[in-house]
Amino acid sequence: MLYDLNIPWTCSTDPLELQRTISFLSSLGYDTIALNHIMSTVPSQIVNPIPSPLPFTIPPNTTILRRCTLQIEDPSLNYRLPALAAAYDVLALRPKNEKGYDAACVSLLEHSIISLDLTQRFPFYFRPKKLMAAINRGCKIELCYSQAVMGDAAERRHFISNTLEIMRATKGRGLLISSEATSVLGVRAPADVVNLFSVWGLSRDRGMEGISINARGVVVNEGLKRSSYRGVVDVIYGGEPRALEPAESNKKKAIEGQKKRKADDTGEITSQPSKRAQKKAKHAAKQAGIGNGMSQKTTPGDSTPVEGIPSLVVTKDNTLIPTINTNG
Amino acid sequence: MVRVKHRYLLVNILYPELLKAGRESSAKLPDAVTFHQPTTSGLNSRGLEKAIKHGVEELFGDYGYGAIRGSLQVKYLSTATSTFIIKVARDHYRMVWTALSFMTKVPGVHDAKPCVFRVIRVSGTIRESQEEAIRRAREQILAAQREQGEKSDLTLAGIFGPPGTKKDDVMMVDKGDGEEEGSNEG
């Protein structure tokens, strides 16, 4: 399974071009493709503009996901990330400055990809501490090779220097490799991509991980976040709902009635002193007995008779009987 | 005296871009066919070699150019199937491969079509490359026929066997390359 999680999509994208790109990616061996909608501000009404299903036929065995990339600058603004995440299949953040980068690495929680525009020079260093903090909690750092392949010499230089720095800081862990190909010419075959990154110093295994395992992790996690209960429990197959026959449903009602009565019963029982209270009292009695230097027998079910002191015994029918224990 | 080892790269030229003029007509053709168009006959092996050297020089400077200049050689070029095989010293084949990844035009041709170079096999002998090229060409025909929805492909599939799994094809380049690579890097 190979993934390309970044094919830019805008409202003006030509569907013919898009179909061509998807078809080409599929012929190169990628089978999960995410269409990426890049936003600089959050609209007041969050609607997913990417049509699903797409208005043309896609190759068989190809999955199309819808992803949103939000550019962030000031983390103190309310970006309404949970609402955004709910509208799209995958949520990524693209920090524009150091503040945004720090927030994306450390404090913001909803996204699973940190995608940087590596064709520019960043006025800060990529420190292992922050990047690894992000990676350790499940975020992936995205490297888009098309920025280098389609860019001019200056962009390529910036891309390589930034990529090397990120690879040094993360030691190649938690990287996600995708294309971000604005035209179909920016797409390369998986083997070519792995070679490209291996020339830049990322080992082959890590490169393969970037387009397969790590990308899969993102997709599966994001899917779980949306479909499961708090991202922990998901019902994969709950079985077929059983069709009830009328006679059976009557029986069920009867059972329910019984159950109700039972519940009432238990309610009565709880009016008796709880087991914990009984135990406590028992313990207190024991202590008293030890204090007197005498051994004391207590029978289970009895309520803590203390020698010579009148106490209340609770019987099964819920009446209290005053007794005096003489310890015979 | 140790023999100088080489690598043979089997490369396909792909044309993923939509043709501006023939949007309607190309819509009828299956995509598998239009990706593997024949290359213009203006491409010759000398032009190709020159373009690769130039690409390596652009990316890796004089060092890269010097490293591959002696060994780079175009062994086979077929414009009809858009396939070629190049030979390069084993220590430096990655630079050549990278240069190919960065090329987006058919080299040495005036008014060239944009294209993508895809390395589909790296092998130690030219024979393996040749066999792989033949296998690929056969599968492309089958794929095109399948996409067209022809029933006739059943007979062909009967002769050549069922289509191979895609997964094997995608990372085929890593096969047979592993153990020498390990000794080289490790």
mmCIF file of N, CA and C in Angstrom, chain A residues 145-233:
data_model
loop_
_atom_site.group_PDB
_atom_site.id
_atom_site.type_symbol
_atom_site.label_atom_id
_atom_site.label_comp_id
_atom_site.label_asym_id
_atom_site.label_seq_id
_atom_site.Cartn_x
_atom_site.Cartn_y
_atom_site.Cartn_z
ATOM 1 N N TYR A 145 8.083 16.366 -2.109
ATOM 2 C CA TYR A 145 9.221 16.372 -3.033
ATOM 3 C C TYR A 145 8.974 17.206 -4.273
ATOM 4 N N SER A 146 7.708 17.405 -4.612
ATOM 5 C CA SER A 146 7.437 18.169 -5.833
ATOM 6 C C SER A 146 7.902 19.612 -5.712
ATOM 7 N N GLN A 147 7.979 20.103 -4.491
ATOM 8 C CA GLN A 147 8.498 21.460 -4.287
ATOM 9 C C GLN A 147 9.919 21.570 -4.830
ATOM 10 N N ALA A 148 10.681 20.492 -4.694
ATOM 11 C CA ALA A 148 12.045 20.506 -5.212
ATOM 12 C C ALA A 148 12.078 20.178 -6.698
ATOM 13 N N VAL A 149 11.291 19.180 -7.098
ATOM 14 C CA VAL A 149 11.378 18.697 -8.474
ATOM 15 C C VAL A 149 10.905 19.761 -9.462
ATOM 16 N N MET A 150 9.852 20.483 -9.099
ATOM 17 C CA MET A 150 9.301 21.478 -10.012
ATOM 18 C C MET A 150 9.864 22.882 -9.775
ATOM 19 N N GLY A 151 10.578 23.064 -8.675
ATOM 20 C CA GLY A 151 11.022 24.408 -8.338
ATOM 21 C C GLY A 151 12.268 24.826 -9.103
ATOM 22 N N ASP A 152 12.622 26.100 -8.974
ATOM 23 C CA ASP A 152 13.866 26.564 -9.601
ATOM 24 C C ASP A 152 15.041 26.296 -8.649
ATOM 25 N N ALA A 153 16.236 26.756 -9.056
ATOM 26 C CA ALA A 153 17.435 26.385 -8.304
ATOM 27 C C ALA A 153 17.377 26.877 -6.854
ATOM 28 N N ALA A 154 16.906 28.123 -6.658
ATOM 29 C CA ALA A 154 16.884 28.678 -5.301
ATOM 30 C C ALA A 154 15.942 27.887 -4.406
ATOM 31 N N GLU A 155 14.767 27.565 -4.958
ATOM 32 C CA GLU A 155 13.798 26.786 -4.177
ATOM 33 C C GLU A 155 14.352 25.413 -3.827
ATOM 34 N N ARG A 156 15.031 24.844 -4.811
ATOM 35 C CA ARG A 156 15.599 23.517 -4.592
ATOM 36 C C ARG A 156 16.636 23.559 -3.471
ATOM 37 N N ARG A 157 17.451 24.606 -3.473
ATOM 38 C CA ARG A 157 18.482 24.708 -2.430
ATOM 39 C C ARG A 157 17.850 24.814 -1.054
ATOM 40 N N HIS A 158 16.852 25.689 -0.958
ATOM 41 C CA HIS A 158 16.177 25.829 0.334
ATOM 42 C C HIS A 158 15.544 24.513 0.763
ATOM 43 N N PHE A 159 14.933 23.860 -0.222
ATOM 44 C CA PHE A 159 14.260 22.594 0.099
ATOM 45 C C PHE A 159 15.259 21.587 0.653
ATOM 46 N N ILE A 160 16.400 21.465 -0.037
ATOM 47 C CA ILE A 160 17.379 20.461 0.404
ATOM 48 C C ILE A 160 17.921 20.821 1.779
ATOM 49 N N SER A 161 18.209 22.106 1.997
ATOM 50 C CA SER A 161 18.788 22.461 3.296
ATOM 51 C C SER A 161 17.774 22.226 4.412
ATOM 52 N N ASN A 162 16.513 22.601 4.187
ATOM 53 C CA ASN A 162 15.489 22.370 5.210
ATOM 54 C C ASN A 162 15.269 20.882 5.448
ATOM 55 N N THR A 163 15.235 20.123 4.344
ATOM 56 C CA THR A 163 15.014 18.683 4.482
ATOM 57 C C THR A 163 16.131 18.038 5.291
ATOM 58 N N LEU A 164 17.369 18.436 4.996
ATOM 59 C CA LEU A 164 18.497 17.853 5.728
ATOM 60 C C LEU A 164 18.379 18.188 7.212
ATOM 61 N N GLU A 165 17.969 19.424 7.495
ATOM 62 C CA GLU A 165 17.867 19.809 8.895
ATOM 63 C C GLU A 165 16.785 18.999 9.624
ATOM 64 N N ILE A 166 15.665 18.823 8.946
ATOM 65 C CA ILE A 166 14.583 18.049 9.564
ATOM 66 C C ILE A 166 15.015 16.599 9.747
ATOM 67 N N MET A 167 15.710 16.063 8.738
ATOM 68 C CA MET A 167 16.140 14.672 8.851
ATOM 69 C C MET A 167 17.161 14.500 9.970
ATOM 70 N N ARG A 168 17.989 15.530 10.152
ATOM 71 C CA ARG A 168 18.967 15.460 11.240
ATOM 72 C C ARG A 168 18.261 15.519 12.596
ATOM 73 N N ALA A 169 17.269 16.416 12.708
ATOM 74 C CA ALA A 169 16.598 16.591 13.990
ATOM 75 C C ALA A 169 15.780 15.365 14.372
ATOM 76 N N THR A 170 15.165 14.722 13.378
ATOM 77 C CA THR A 170 14.293 13.594 13.711
ATOM 78 C C THR A 170 14.992 12.261 13.527
ATOM 79 N N LYS A 171 16.193 12.272 13.014
ATOM 80 C CA LYS A 171 16.918 11.052 12.654
ATOM 81 C C LYS A 171 16.083 10.177 11.721
ATOM 82 N N GLY A 172 15.280 10.818 10.900
ATOM 83 C CA GLY A 172 14.505 10.077 9.906
ATOM 84 C C GLY A 172 13.227 9.456 10.424
ATOM 85 N N ARG A 173 12.911 9.698 11.703
ATOM 86 C CA ARG A 173 11.691 9.099 12.246
ATOM 87 C C ARG A 173 10.493 10.003 11.983
ATOM 88 N N GLY A 174 9.350 9.397 11.835
ATOM 89 C CA GLY A 174 8.102 10.154 11.756
ATOM 90 C C GLY A 174 7.992 11.090 10.578
ATOM 91 N N LEU A 175 8.599 10.739 9.467
ATOM 92 C CA LEU A 175 8.476 11.589 8.287
ATOM 93 C C LEU A 175 7.426 11.025 7.351
ATOM 94 N N LEU A 176 6.742 11.939 6.690
ATOM 95 C CA LEU A 176 5.725 11.552 5.732
ATOM 96 C C LEU A 176 6.124 12.166 4.399
ATOM 97 N N ILE A 177 6.231 11.340 3.372
ATOM 98 C CA ILE A 177 6.669 11.857 2.079
ATOM 99 C C ILE A 177 5.473 11.884 1.129
ATOM 100 N N SER A 178 5.183 13.050 0.607
ATOM 101 C CA SER A 178 4.091 13.157 -0.351
ATOM 102 C C SER A 178 4.510 14.120 -1.449
ATOM 103 N N SER A 179 3.643 14.280 -2.454
ATOM 104 C CA SER A 179 4.114 14.996 -3.636
ATOM 105 C C SER A 179 3.830 16.496 -3.589
ATOM 106 N N GLU A 180 2.625 16.890 -3.247
ATOM 107 C CA GLU A 180 2.146 18.263 -3.427
ATOM 108 C C GLU A 180 2.408 18.726 -4.859
ATOM 109 N N ALA A 181 1.973 17.927 -5.803
ATOM 110 C CA ALA A 181 2.212 18.216 -7.208
ATOM 111 C C ALA A 181 1.097 19.087 -7.744
ATOM 112 N N THR A 182 1.454 20.321 -8.114
ATOM 113 C CA THR A 182 0.428 21.216 -8.652
ATOM 114 C C THR A 182 0.030 20.798 -10.061
ATOM 115 N N SER A 183 0.931 20.144 -10.781
ATOM 116 C CA SER A 183 0.540 19.567 -12.069
ATOM 117 C C SER A 183 0.990 18.110 -12.065
ATOM 118 N N VAL A 184 0.479 17.367 -12.998
ATOM 119 C CA VAL A 184 0.755 15.935 -13.000
ATOM 120 C C VAL A 184 2.247 15.649 -13.221
ATOM 121 N N LEU A 185 2.973 16.635 -13.775
ATOM 122 C CA LEU A 185 4.401 16.427 -14.037
ATOM 123 C C LEU A 185 5.234 16.396 -12.758
ATOM 124 N N GLY A 186 4.669 16.853 -11.653
ATOM 125 C CA GLY A 186 5.420 16.863 -10.409
ATOM 126 C C GLY A 186 5.396 15.540 -9.675
ATOM 127 N N VAL A 187 4.684 14.571 -10.217
ATOM 128 C CA VAL A 187 4.550 13.281 -9.549
ATOM 129 C C VAL A 187 5.673 12.357 -9.991
ATOM 130 N N ARG A 188 6.247 11.612 -9.051
ATOM 131 C CA ARG A 188 7.288 10.649 -9.394
ATOM 132 C C ARG A 188 6.904 9.273 -8.861
ATOM 133 N N ALA A 189 7.495 8.265 -9.474
ATOM 134 C CA ALA A 189 7.221 6.893 -9.047
ATOM 135 C C ALA A 189 7.827 6.659 -7.665
ATOM 136 N N PRO A 190 7.247 5.740 -6.887
ATOM 137 C CA PRO A 190 7.731 5.508 -5.524
ATOM 138 C C PRO A 190 9.225 5.221 -5.448
ATOM 139 N N ALA A 191 9.721 4.402 -6.373
ATOM 140 C CA ALA A 191 11.143 4.056 -6.337
ATOM 141 C C ALA A 191 12.006 5.290 -6.571
ATOM 142 N N ASP A 192 11.560 6.164 -7.475
ATOM 143 C CA ASP A 192 12.308 7.388 -7.751
ATOM 144 C C ASP A 192 12.338 8.278 -6.521
ATOM 145 N N VAL A 193 11.200 8.341 -5.818
ATOM 146 C CA VAL A 193 11.111 9.191 -4.630
ATOM 147 C C VAL A 193 12.057 8.686 -3.550
ATOM 148 N N VAL A 194 12.037 7.370 -3.355
ATOM 149 C CA VAL A 194 12.892 6.788 -2.320
ATOM 150 C C VAL A 194 14.366 7.042 -2.655
ATOM 151 N N ASN A 195 14.701 6.923 -3.929
ATOM 152 C CA ASN A 195 16.084 7.192 -4.346
ATOM 153 C C ASN A 195 16.457 8.649 -4.105
ATOM 154 N N LEU A 196 15.520 9.543 -4.435
ATOM 155 C CA LEU A 196 15.772 10.977 -4.274
ATOM 156 C C LEU A 196 16.137 11.278 -2.827
ATOM 157 N N PHE A 197 15.341 10.730 -1.915
ATOM 158 C CA PHE A 197 15.603 11.016 -0.502
ATOM 159 C C PHE A 197 16.831 10.275 -0.005
ATOM 160 N N SER A 198 17.137 9.132 -0.620
ATOM 161 C CA SER A 198 18.336 8.423 -0.167
ATOM 162 C C SER A 198 19.586 9.180 -0.607
ATOM 163 N N VAL A 199 19.501 9.901 -1.728
ATOM 164 C CA VAL A 199 20.636 10.738 -2.126
ATOM 165 C C VAL A 199 20.818 11.871 -1.121
ATOM 166 N N TRP A 200 19.712 12.349 -0.596
ATOM 167 C CA TRP A 200 19.796 13.438 0.380
ATOM 168 C C TRP A 200 20.087 12.943 1.787
ATOM 169 N N GLY A 201 20.193 11.639 1.974
ATOM 170 C CA GLY A 201 20.638 11.153 3.262
ATOM 171 C C GLY A 201 19.607 10.422 4.089
ATOM 172 N N LEU A 202 18.423 10.213 3.541
ATOM 173 C CA LEU A 202 17.416 9.438 4.283
ATOM 174 C C LEU A 202 17.545 7.993 3.832
ATOM 175 N N SER A 203 17.688 7.075 4.783
ATOM 176 C CA SER A 203 17.930 5.696 4.381
ATOM 177 C C SER A 203 16.711 5.166 3.637
ATOM 178 N N ARG A 204 16.941 4.126 2.872
ATOM 179 C CA ARG A 204 15.895 3.594 2.025
ATOM 180 C C ARG A 204 14.688 3.109 2.810
ATOM 181 N N ASP A 205 14.970 2.450 3.942
ATOM 182 C CA ASP A 205 13.862 1.939 4.757
ATOM 183 C C ASP A 205 12.999 3.087 5.242
ATOM 184 N N ARG A 206 13.690 4.140 5.703
ATOM 185 C CA ARG A 206 12.940 5.295 6.206
ATOM 186 C C ARG A 206 12.128 5.933 5.093
ATOM 187 N N GLY A 207 12.722 5.972 3.914
ATOM 188 C CA GLY A 207 12.011 6.549 2.786
ATOM 189 C C GLY A 207 10.763 5.751 2.446
ATOM 190 N N MET A 208 10.914 4.442 2.453
ATOM 191 C CA MET A 208 9.759 3.578 2.179
ATOM 192 C C MET A 208 8.694 3.777 3.245
ATOM 193 N N GLU A 209 9.155 3.878 4.508
ATOM 194 C CA GLU A 209 8.215 4.120 5.596
ATOM 195 C C GLU A 209 7.414 5.391 5.339
ATOM 196 N N GLY A 210 8.112 6.404 4.821
ATOM 197 C CA GLY A 210 7.458 7.695 4.613
ATOM 198 C C GLY A 210 6.310 7.653 3.642
ATOM 199 N N ILE A 211 6.394 6.757 2.636
ATOM 200 C CA ILE A 211 5.274 6.706 1.704
ATOM 201 C C ILE A 211 4.335 5.546 1.987
ATOM 202 N N SER A 212 4.711 4.669 2.947
ATOM 203 C CA SER A 212 3.767 3.578 3.207
ATOM 204 C C SER A 212 3.316 3.532 4.664
ATOM 205 N N ILE A 213 4.198 3.150 5.578
ATOM 206 C CA ILE A 213 3.754 2.867 6.942
ATOM 207 C C ILE A 213 3.296 4.131 7.660
ATOM 208 N N ASN A 214 4.125 5.168 7.602
ATOM 209 C CA ASN A 214 3.766 6.392 8.322
ATOM 210 C C ASN A 214 2.502 7.009 7.752
ATOM 211 N N ALA A 215 2.394 6.974 6.424
ATOM 212 C CA ALA A 215 1.198 7.544 5.805
ATOM 213 C C ALA A 215 -0.032 6.742 6.198
ATOM 214 N N ARG A 216 0.138 5.440 6.259
ATOM 215 C CA ARG A 216 -0.972 4.602 6.666
ATOM 216 C C ARG A 216 -1.381 4.922 8.098
ATOM 217 N N GLY A 217 -0.365 5.125 8.946
ATOM 218 C CA GLY A 217 -0.656 5.487 10.336
ATOM 219 C C GLY A 217 -1.527 6.720 10.415
ATOM 220 N N VAL A 218 -1.207 7.728 9.608
ATOM 221 C CA VAL A 218 -1.999 8.957 9.612
ATOM 222 C C VAL A 218 -3.443 8.664 9.217
ATOM 223 N N VAL A 219 -3.597 7.921 8.127
ATOM 224 C CA VAL A 219 -4.944 7.674 7.605
ATOM 225 C C VAL A 219 -5.773 6.877 8.603
ATOM 226 N N VAL A 220 -5.172 5.837 9.168
ATOM 227 C CA VAL A 220 -5.917 4.981 10.082
ATOM 228 C C VAL A 220 -6.276 5.742 11.358
ATOM 229 N N ASN A 221 -5.300 6.512 11.876
ATOM 230 C CA ASN A 221 -5.561 7.280 13.086
ATOM 231 C C ASN A 221 -6.676 8.277 12.886
ATOM 232 N N GLU A 222 -6.609 8.988 11.768
ATOM 233 C CA GLU A 222 -7.628 10.004 11.505
ATOM 234 C C GLU A 222 -8.997 9.344 11.347
ATOM 235 N N GLY A 223 -9.001 8.194 10.708
ATOM 236 C CA GLY A 223 -10.263 7.468 10.563
ATOM 237 C C GLY A 223 -10.820 7.061 11.919
ATOM 238 N N LEU A 224 -9.917 6.575 12.779
ATOM 239 C CA LEU A 224 -10.341 6.131 14.124
ATOM 240 C C LEU A 224 -10.888 7.295 14.917
ATOM 241 N N LYS A 225 -10.194 8.451 14.808
ATOM 242 C CA LYS A 225 -10.631 9.618 15.563
ATOM 243 C C LYS A 225 -12.064 9.983 15.220
ATOM 244 N N ARG A 226 -12.427 9.780 13.954
ATOM 245 C CA ARG A 226 -13.736 10.223 13.507
ATOM 246 C C ARG A 226 -14.822 9.192 13.755
ATOM 247 N N SER A 227 -14.457 7.910 13.670
ATOM 248 C CA SER A 227 -15.524 6.917 13.734
ATOM 249 C C SER A 227 -15.676 6.309 15.122
ATOM 250 N N SER A 228 -14.644 6.406 15.954
ATOM 251 C CA SER A 228 -14.689 5.615 17.176
ATOM 252 C C SER A 228 -15.120 6.464 18.356
ATOM 253 N N TYR A 229 -15.244 5.799 19.502
ATOM 254 C CA TYR A 229 -15.560 6.502 20.726
ATOM 255 C C TYR A 229 -14.268 7.012 21.339
ATOM 256 N N ARG A 230 -14.068 8.304 21.333
ATOM 257 C CA ARG A 230 -12.881 8.967 21.882
ATOM 258 C C ARG A 230 -11.566 8.404 21.348
ATOM 259 N N GLY A 231 -11.607 7.922 20.134
ATOM 260 C CA GLY A 231 -10.379 7.431 19.521
ATOM 261 C C GLY A 231 -9.830 6.182 20.162
ATOM 262 N N VAL A 232 -10.637 5.493 20.947
ATOM 263 C CA VAL A 232 -10.133 4.313 21.645
ATOM 264 C C VAL A 232 -10.878 3.060 21.221
ATOM 265 N N VAL A 233 -12.202 3.109 21.264
ATOM 266 C CA VAL A 233 -12.986 1.908 21.017
ATOM 267 C C VAL A 233 -13.775 2.092 19.735
#
